[in-house]
Amino acid sequence: MTKWTKRCLFLSLYAGILPIFFHLDSSTILAQGTETTHLTQTSSSNDGNDPSFEASTIAEEVSTEAIWFGFGEEVSIATRHETPITKAPSIVTVITAEEIKNSGYRTFAEILRTVPGFEILKDGAFGTVYPVVRGLKGSEHIRVMLNGHLVNNPLSGAVFSIFDDFPVENIKKIEIIRGPGSALYGENAFTAVINIITKDARDIDGVRVSSGYGSFDTYDENIVFGKKYGKVDISGMARYRQTSGFDGIVESDNQTRIDNVLSPFGFPAASQAPGGVDDWRQEYDLNLKTVYKDFYLEGWYINKNQGPFIGPQSALTDESSIESNYVFCDAGYKKTFEERLTLKPRIYYDQFDINTYIESFPEGSTLPLDTNGDGSYDTFKTYPDGLIGNGKVTEKVAGIEVPFDYKLFDGNTITMGMEYRLINQTNIRYSSNFNPATMDPLNSVRDFSDTYPFLKEATRRIWSVYLQDTWDITDTLNLTLGARHDQYNDFGGATSPRSGLTWAFKKNASLKLLYGEAFRAPSFLEMFTTNQPAIQGNEDLDPETIKTYEVGLSYQFNKYVTSSINFFNNDIKDLIVRRTMESNQNTLRYENFGDARIQGIETETRVDITKGNYVFLNYTFQNPEDDDGNDLPFVTKHKGNIGVNVHHWKYMNTNLSTFVSGRRFREEDDTRSDLPAYALVNLSVIGEKFFKTMEIQGTVYNLLDKDYSDPGPVSIPEDLPRPGRTFFVGLSYQF
């Protein structure tokens, strides 16, 4: 028996044995108040007035639906129309508003840490966090949507620079696909697809005001509103958040290393290390959604200002700031004709405005430079005011999509769609206090937008078409086949097929056999970066591609306990990385270089004891390797969550959860030891209903004050410090 087979067997046993201890009841689960998908044909001899016949027919319909034991929890993310979770042709996780509230988490990124296969790490260069999903890091590999609207930024392909602090008060639920989703959604749907669904007028029915204070002078103020006025539904939110940010100490940085090299030549030290990281943040969020009959109009605005944490050159400074403004407007229509054809056309517009003011090196820094690109330093230049660059760019996106569902016959739904997107990169401005061509210091910040822009203006046009067929072959067997083709004007096309077979082989168990392909389009930064001494874009890049095989088994032991185990295998090609140019050893260039293979197993168990009292556990094992068999950097092989929620009194709810991560590996040329394993314990307590609709919540994060770090570059020897014990206290009231 191979080592891998032994691991698989052990994990399978783990997933199966654990729920046995919670085997409390074996009663059959029946549907209540749900529609049935299949209708039993009536006999020609029945006149429709036989109560016994009607009862037996209803019972049979209920039994058919109960076969898919997760039918009470439906999702649309897997097929673009409502489907029971266990029947959906994807590995799906749903996080509800109640679970979010109970956990005490305040931002979207924090919630994702509880999902199997996910880990959230800090970026030292620009202060954002980024996910590691099924062994692959970077938010450019996941597609994030807000009420079905794509919010990834075309500049980098990423999303967490704006959405890591996205508020949770207005979230109704979060639907997550683990695995490829390009067959339905196109670009960025590489290792995961996430759809944040916000509350509508019926969910809110009034105004909810909340305010809170936490560690590092964190203030969080929210107003969520929703009301139905005749045929018009209006809902939305307004939010303000500010924090001085975690003040962790960096003992030594990149400037420290440079100072040590230059000290024998008489140059004074300039490093600000030991010193604190720069993690302050300020954010405004506004949302308004209006629905009239079959029409809807929705708009979002986010303004975010933040510090860079450390900075892109891994040197502590004190003058950097990053401002992002994001706005989108989405208008659409949904209409069903004769209960067979559902049409859902929409048009949308997005605009991302980014203003990055970065002091890369501190005041008085001296840099050794290689002016001829031969790999040897031949001159030294001193920057009295530090090394400053200010880049501004606007990304504009306009699009139209026309999808529709057609019920070809009972149990068979065809989904088709066409989409066109126009993306413009424009309004590029660049200024610096050094000459971008020679690196000579200047006595002031000057405008080089016309002579040395840091990006090229670019236009991307995308034509897309997709087709999917979901077919209930029998009451217990469902087949999904689909494909999408996206045609780009700047690098060509990408075709993404998928197939999924789901089988309810027992009334309370289902098996999924899944295959899918996906791609990640090269971002504008990767293709069009120019006039930079350190990094160059590459307009000849191909998209990254992935092929994923998955096997998923779900079993509901009784009405209390549900478990699942999933196996996945990812084959990844043409990863986009930065490599040193042969013609210039000073410059890194984006290239398609290297492949990866990632295998893993995810297990989940949930025990719903009584209403509001539940236990959840999940564990992920993954084996991420490059094409030479080396472990992928910054990725752990083991991670998991365990938590318990206790609603022991009608006035109080308590939630205790723990996230555990195994050791994380270094890059191949990094001689430091791997980062050690760590565990984070969070405790949240809610007091409710003691005075009308008032709620008070207190949460302690990292309850045991665990000292841990996220992976940092070699120039930060002790890695990136992360917060110890912190707290947040909030008060809310519903009018």
XYZ file of C-alpha atoms in Angstrom, residues 5 289 630:
3
model
C -3.252 5.385 -0.284
C -30.873 48.200 -4.598
C 9.074 20.449 -4.759
